[in-house]
Short mmCIF file of C-alpha atoms in Angstrom, two decimals:
data_model
loop_
_atom_site.label_atom_id
_atom_site.label_comp_id
_atom_site.label_asym_id
_atom_site.label_seq_id
_atom_site.Cartn_x
_atom_site.Cartn_y
_atom_site.Cartn_z
CA MET R 1 38.47 57.79 11.22
CA PHE R 2 35.80 56.11 13.21
CA ARG R 3 36.27 58.45 16.12
CA SER R 4 35.36 61.10 13.79
CA LEU R 5 32.36 59.34 12.22
CA THR R 6 31.19 58.59 15.98
CA LEU R 7 31.15 62.37 16.44
CA ALA R 8 29.81 63.34 13.30
CA CYS R 9 26.80 61.06 13.48
CA ARG R 10 25.52 63.28 16.14
CA LEU R 11 24.80 66.09 13.83
CA PRO R 12 21.13 66.49 12.63
CA ARG R 13 20.57 64.25 9.33
CA LYS R 14 20.61 66.98 6.98
CA LEU R 15 23.97 68.46 8.13
CA ARG R 16 25.16 64.85 7.98
CA ARG R 17 24.30 64.44 4.40
CA GLY R 18 26.13 67.88 3.47
CA LEU R 19 29.17 66.43 5.30
CA SER R 20 28.87 63.04 3.36
CA VAL R 21 29.16 65.18 -0.01
CA ALA R 22 32.26 67.17 1.09
CA ALA R 23 34.00 64.12 2.84
CA GLY R 24 32.99 61.77 -0.03
CA THR R 25 34.13 64.26 -2.81
CA VAL R 26 37.44 64.63 -1.03
CA ALA R 27 37.89 60.79 -0.90
CA TRP R 28 37.09 60.49 -4.50
CA ALA R 29 39.78 62.80 -5.49
CA VAL R 30 42.67 61.70 -3.44
CA ALA R 31 41.89 57.93 -3.24
CA ALA R 32 43.24 56.96 -6.71
CA GLU R 33 43.11 53.15 -6.71
CA PRO R 34 39.42 53.06 -5.03
CA ARG R 35 38.46 55.54 -7.81
CA ARG R 36 39.86 53.62 -10.50
CA ASN R 37 38.13 50.47 -9.17
CA VAL R 38 34.67 52.25 -8.69
CA THR R 39 35.12 53.86 -12.13
CA ALA R 40 35.45 50.63 -13.89
CA ASN R 41 32.64 49.01 -12.01
CA VAL R 42 30.23 52.03 -12.93
CA ARG R 43 31.52 51.78 -16.59
CA ARG R 44 30.73 48.08 -16.78
CA VAL R 45 27.34 48.39 -15.24
CA LEU R 46 26.37 51.21 -17.56
CA GLY R 47 27.75 49.52 -20.72
CA VAL R 48 30.25 52.35 -21.54
CA SER R 49 32.50 51.35 -24.34
CA SER R 50 36.34 51.42 -24.10
CA GLN R 51 36.40 54.85 -26.18
CA PRO R 52 33.44 56.60 -24.63
CA SER R 53 32.38 59.94 -25.55
CA LEU R 54 33.05 63.04 -23.43
CA ALA R 55 29.42 63.09 -22.23
CA SER R 56 29.81 59.36 -21.04
CA ARG R 57 33.13 60.02 -19.17
CA LEU R 58 31.55 63.04 -17.34
CA ARG R 59 28.48 60.86 -16.32
CA VAL R 60 30.66 58.07 -15.08
CA GLN R 61 32.98 60.25 -13.19
CA LEU R 62 29.81 61.87 -11.37
CA ILE R 63 28.29 58.60 -10.58
CA ALA R 64 31.57 57.34 -9.28
CA ARG R 65 32.05 60.50 -7.19
CA ARG R 66 28.52 60.03 -5.55
CA VAL R 67 29.35 56.39 -4.84
CA PHE R 68 32.09 57.92 -2.49
CA CYS R 69 29.71 60.35 -1.05
CA ASN R 70 26.85 57.74 -0.43
CA CYS R 71 29.55 55.47 1.52
CA VAL R 72 30.26 58.16 3.80
CA SER R 73 26.67 58.77 4.18
CA ASN R 74 25.99 55.12 4.90
CA TYR R 75 28.90 55.05 7.77
CA LEU R 76 27.46 58.04 9.48
CA GLU R 77 23.99 56.19 9.25
CA LEU R 78 25.50 53.29 10.85
CA PHE R 79 27.01 54.88 13.74
CA ALA R 80 23.76 57.03 14.17
CA LEU R 81 21.58 53.90 14.81
CA PRO R 82 22.11 53.21 18.45
CA ARG R 83 20.61 56.76 19.01
CA LEU R 84 17.49 55.79 17.30
CA THR R 85 14.26 54.17 18.83
CA ARG R 86 12.58 51.29 16.69
CA THR R 87 9.79 53.69 15.83
CA GLU R 88 12.12 56.11 14.50
CA ILE R 89 13.59 53.57 12.34
CA LEU R 90 10.48 52.28 11.02
CA GLY R 91 9.27 55.73 10.42
CA ARG R 92 11.98 56.41 8.07
CA ILE R 93 11.60 53.23 5.79
CA ASP R 94 9.30 52.59 2.94
CA VAL R 95 8.99 48.83 2.16
CA LYS R 96 8.28 47.69 -1.24
CA GLY R 97 7.34 44.00 -2.19
CA ARG R 98 6.46 43.16 1.48
CA GLU R 99 4.15 40.51 0.17
CA TYR R 100 7.00 38.37 -1.09
CA PHE R 101 8.75 38.77 2.37
CA GLU R 102 5.51 37.71 4.03
CA GLN R 103 4.89 34.69 1.52
CA ALA R 104 8.45 33.36 2.23
CA VAL R 105 8.06 33.73 6.03
CA SER R 106 4.40 31.82 5.94
CA LEU R 107 6.23 28.81 4.62
CA GLY R 108 7.72 28.28 8.20
CA ARG R 109 11.32 27.23 7.09
CA GLY R 110 12.94 30.81 7.91
CA VAL R 111 14.02 33.11 5.03
CA ILE R 112 17.40 33.70 3.21
CA ILE R 113 17.66 37.13 1.97
CA ALA R 114 20.27 37.93 -0.60
CA SER R 115 21.33 41.43 -0.78
CA ALA R 116 24.07 43.73 -2.13
CA HIS R 117 26.28 46.40 -1.05
CA LEU R 118 23.64 48.90 -2.06
CA GLY R 119 22.23 52.16 -0.44
CA PRO R 120 21.66 52.65 3.48
CA PHE R 121 22.46 48.87 3.88
CA GLU R 122 22.03 49.04 7.72
CA TYR R 123 18.33 49.91 7.42
CA LEU R 124 17.51 46.60 6.19
CA PRO R 125 18.89 44.57 8.93
CA SER R 126 17.48 47.14 11.37
CA TRP R 127 13.87 46.62 10.02
CA MET R 128 13.80 42.88 10.87
CA PRO R 129 14.29 43.21 14.61
CA ALA R 130 12.05 46.16 14.78
CA ARG R 131 9.45 43.91 13.15
CA GLY R 132 9.93 40.92 15.62
CA PHE R 133 12.38 38.78 13.54
CA GLU R 134 15.65 37.72 14.53
CA MET R 135 18.35 37.80 12.07
CA VAL R 136 22.04 36.55 11.33
CA ILE R 137 24.42 38.23 8.95
CA PRO R 138 28.00 36.55 8.05
CA VAL R 139 30.46 39.42 7.98
CA GLU R 140 34.00 39.65 6.38
CA LYS R 141 36.96 40.27 8.52
CA ILE R 142 38.70 43.88 8.22
CA GLY R 143 42.36 44.73 9.18
CA ASP R 144 41.18 47.24 11.83
CA LYS R 145 39.90 45.29 14.65
CA LYS R 146 38.85 48.30 16.90
CA GLY R 147 37.10 49.80 13.75
CA LEU R 148 35.38 46.55 13.20
CA GLY R 149 34.39 46.27 16.79
CA ARG R 150 32.72 49.77 16.55
CA MET R 151 30.74 48.61 13.54
CA LEU R 152 29.66 45.63 15.07
CA GLU R 153 28.50 47.38 18.23
CA ALA R 154 26.42 49.85 16.37
CA ARG R 155 24.85 47.16 14.42
CA HIS R 156 24.25 44.83 17.49
CA SER R 157 22.15 47.80 18.98
CA ASN R 158 19.19 46.73 16.95
CA GLY R 159 19.26 43.15 17.69
CA VAL R 160 21.18 41.60 14.63
CA THR R 161 23.60 38.64 15.22
CA PHE R 162 26.85 38.56 13.40
CA VAL R 163 29.08 35.66 12.48
CA PRO R 164 32.45 35.06 10.54
CA LEU R 165 31.91 34.82 7.03
CA THR R 166 33.60 31.23 6.85
CA GLY R 167 33.66 28.37 8.94
CA LEU R 168 31.19 25.45 10.06
CA ALA R 169 30.20 27.31 13.18
CA ALA R 170 28.95 30.08 11.02
CA VAL R 171 26.78 27.49 8.83
CA ARG R 172 25.53 25.66 11.83
CA THR R 173 24.15 29.20 12.96
CA MET R 174 22.58 30.02 10.05
CA VAL R 175 20.91 26.60 9.83
CA ARG R 176 19.61 26.73 13.15
CA MET R 177 18.32 30.18 12.70
CA LEU R 178 16.38 29.02 9.47
CA GLY R 179 15.04 25.96 11.56
CA ASN R 180 13.70 28.38 14.15
CA GLY R 181 11.83 30.19 11.40
CA GLN R 182 14.22 33.39 11.54
CA ILE R 183 16.09 35.35 8.93
CA VAL R 184 19.61 34.95 7.22
CA LEU R 185 21.00 37.73 4.99
CA ILE R 186 23.89 37.32 2.73
CA THR R 187 25.49 39.77 0.26
CA ALA R 188 25.65 38.30 -3.14
CA ASP R 189 27.43 40.97 -5.31
CA ARG R 190 30.92 40.47 -4.70
CA ALA R 191 33.15 37.18 -3.72
CA ILE R 192 35.29 37.76 -0.53
CA GLU R 193 35.64 34.55 1.28
CA GLY R 194 33.87 31.35 0.87
CA GLN R 195 32.63 29.26 -2.16
CA SER R 196 32.16 31.42 -5.05
CA ALA R 197 31.52 30.67 -8.84
CA THR R 198 32.55 32.60 -12.14
CA VAL R 199 29.38 33.65 -13.69
CA LYS R 200 28.24 36.24 -16.36
CA PHE R 201 27.48 39.45 -14.50
CA PHE R 202 26.57 42.41 -16.72
CA GLY R 203 27.70 40.57 -19.74
CA ALA R 204 31.43 39.86 -18.45
CA SER R 205 32.80 36.97 -16.33
CA ALA R 206 32.93 37.81 -12.44
CA ARG R 207 33.22 35.67 -9.43
CA LEU R 208 30.04 35.90 -7.17
CA PRO R 209 29.27 33.94 -4.06
CA VAL R 210 27.22 30.82 -4.39
CA GLY R 211 26.33 30.84 -0.31
CA PRO R 212 22.76 32.07 -0.61
CA VAL R 213 21.79 29.51 -3.18
CA ASP R 214 23.55 26.70 -1.65
CA LEU R 215 22.02 27.32 1.81
CA SER R 216 18.54 27.62 0.10
CA VAL R 217 19.06 24.18 -1.66
CA MET R 218 20.55 22.60 1.51
CA THR R 219 17.85 23.62 3.89
CA GLY R 220 14.57 24.27 1.81
CA ALA R 221 14.48 27.78 2.94
CA PRO R 222 12.94 30.12 0.42
CA LEU R 223 15.54 32.65 -1.11
CA ILE R 224 14.42 36.19 -1.81
CA GLY R 225 16.26 39.44 -2.69
CA GLY R 226 16.44 42.28 -0.24
CA PHE R 227 17.81 45.90 -1.15
CA GLY R 228 17.81 49.31 0.06
CA TRP R 229 18.19 52.63 -1.66
CA ARG R 230 17.48 56.43 -0.83
CA ASN R 231 14.42 58.26 -2.32
CA GLY R 232 14.86 61.80 -1.47
CA GLY R 233 14.70 62.13 2.31
CA ARG R 234 13.37 58.43 2.62
CA ASP R 235 14.99 55.17 2.81
CA VAL R 236 13.44 52.50 0.91
CA ILE R 237 13.62 48.43 1.15
CA GLU R 238 12.45 46.48 -1.74
CA PHE R 239 11.96 42.67 -1.47
CA VAL R 240 11.84 40.60 -4.73
CA PRO R 241 11.11 36.94 -5.26
CA ILE R 242 14.00 34.43 -6.21
CA SER R 243 13.14 31.02 -5.40
CA LEU R 244 9.30 31.90 -4.96
CA GLY R 245 9.46 33.39 -8.58
CA LEU R 246 10.53 29.92 -9.95
CA PRO R 247 8.29 26.89 -10.68
CA GLU R 248 8.28 24.33 -7.72
CA GLN R 249 10.36 21.89 -9.49
CA GLU R 250 13.06 24.52 -10.13
CA ARG R 251 13.38 25.77 -6.76
CA SER R 252 16.07 23.28 -5.79
CA ASP R 253 17.88 23.79 -9.02
CA ARG R 254 21.11 25.50 -8.21
CA GLU R 255 21.71 26.90 -11.91
CA ALA R 256 18.21 28.29 -12.16
CA LEU R 257 18.34 29.80 -8.79
CA GLN R 258 21.76 31.53 -9.40
CA ALA R 259 20.79 32.83 -12.66
CA LEU R 260 17.62 34.58 -11.35
CA LEU R 261 19.51 36.00 -8.54
CA ILE R 262 22.09 37.51 -10.78
CA ARG R 263 19.31 38.97 -12.88
CA ARG R 264 17.77 40.47 -9.76
CA LEU R 265 21.16 41.79 -8.93
CA GLU R 266 21.82 43.37 -12.36
CA SER R 267 18.36 45.00 -12.30
CA ILE R 268 18.59 46.70 -8.97
CA ILE R 269 22.35 47.71 -9.29
CA ALA R 270 21.62 49.36 -12.73
CA GLU R 271 18.84 51.31 -11.31
CA HIS R 272 20.83 52.52 -8.33
CA VAL R 273 24.38 52.20 -9.58
CA ASP R 274 25.44 55.47 -7.89
CA GLU R 275 24.64 53.72 -4.47
CA TRP R 276 26.63 50.49 -5.33
CA VAL R 277 29.48 51.14 -2.74
CA VAL R 278 31.90 48.38 -3.76
CA PHE R 279 35.34 49.59 -3.98
CA GLU R 280 37.17 46.39 -5.19
CA PRO R 281 37.34 45.28 -8.88
CA ILE R 282 34.57 42.98 -9.64
CA TRP R 283 35.62 42.29 -13.01
CA ARG R 284 39.21 41.40 -12.79
CA GLN R 285 40.04 41.22 -16.58
CA PRO R 286 39.09 43.99 -18.95
CA GLU R 287 36.08 42.74 -21.30
CA THR R 288 34.32 44.58 -23.72
CA PRO R 289 31.17 46.29 -22.35
CA PRO R 290 27.81 45.08 -23.33
CA ALA R 291 27.09 48.08 -25.45
CA GLU R 292 30.44 47.79 -27.41
CA GLU R 293 29.79 43.99 -27.90
CA ALA R 294 26.42 44.80 -29.56
CA SER R 295 27.93 47.28 -31.82
CA ARG R 296 30.96 45.00 -32.65
CA ALA R 297 28.77 42.03 -33.62
CA PRO R 298 27.63 43.26 -36.94
CA ARG R 299 31.04 44.26 -37.96
CA GLU R 300 32.55 40.93 -36.96
CA ASN R 301 29.78 39.18 -38.84
CA ALA R 302 30.26 41.17 -42.10
CA SER R 303 34.00 40.42 -41.82
CA GLN R 304 33.29 36.68 -41.35
CA ASP R 305 30.93 36.90 -44.63
CA MET R 306 33.60 38.55 -46.56
CA SER R 307 36.23 36.16 -45.61
CA SER R 308 34.05 33.15 -46.45
CA ARG R 309 33.25 34.52 -49.70
CA ALA R 310 36.78 35.08 -50.53
#
């Protein structure tokens, strides 16, 4: 598969996007378990009830198919990176919320960026070295070591350092980078390895990483959100405040930081759910989506009132 992606990335960008749609649609049609997982995740984000209308079902399926197409597009963009100059990379990216990133950098304690598996993820790590910053990213292990090697080779081409997701060596590397005023990026939208906690996410219980918050509290480095998505033929990076969005006395409060991080994740994922390329179930046990919970509450209250009167 990785050899095919390496060859396909040599196509012009418009052709790559057409190929992404075709290959992603095939993958969506044949990959039953990932399709079920993506569909369940999309339903939760959209708040679709357990008995959706035909229109809701069709909308969910359309978005789920686009998730697969965008995933293929992300891999093609990744393997095309070594062929791009820094000028070309910067020329493709529109940056929103740059002032939050610059404010965090100005503190001189390094910057922790909490991100998500959203959009053309590789452009955010590529933007940093192109702007003169060093960045380290902890990554999970995958079974295909050859494929992992090719992905890391493509990512290293733009000056990003990758470390294993767990272990004291990874923590020491991240702390050292922050101490040197550099950047650490950690994805925060699904728990893979390392420390995590059960939190309310889109109204239901899910396990999410606590690494970005713990690292911010431990080092005093500011925590911001950094996310990417597509906007027509352009790629967008947006920075949002997290620790800098809290009063000074709350910036070392783990619960306050985690709560604000979750709200930022919910907002950005809901706005670009078709680019949220997560193929594992985030919510392990079925729970009532928020929209159904809201409609059910009045009925339950009425039932309780009748019982009390009886």
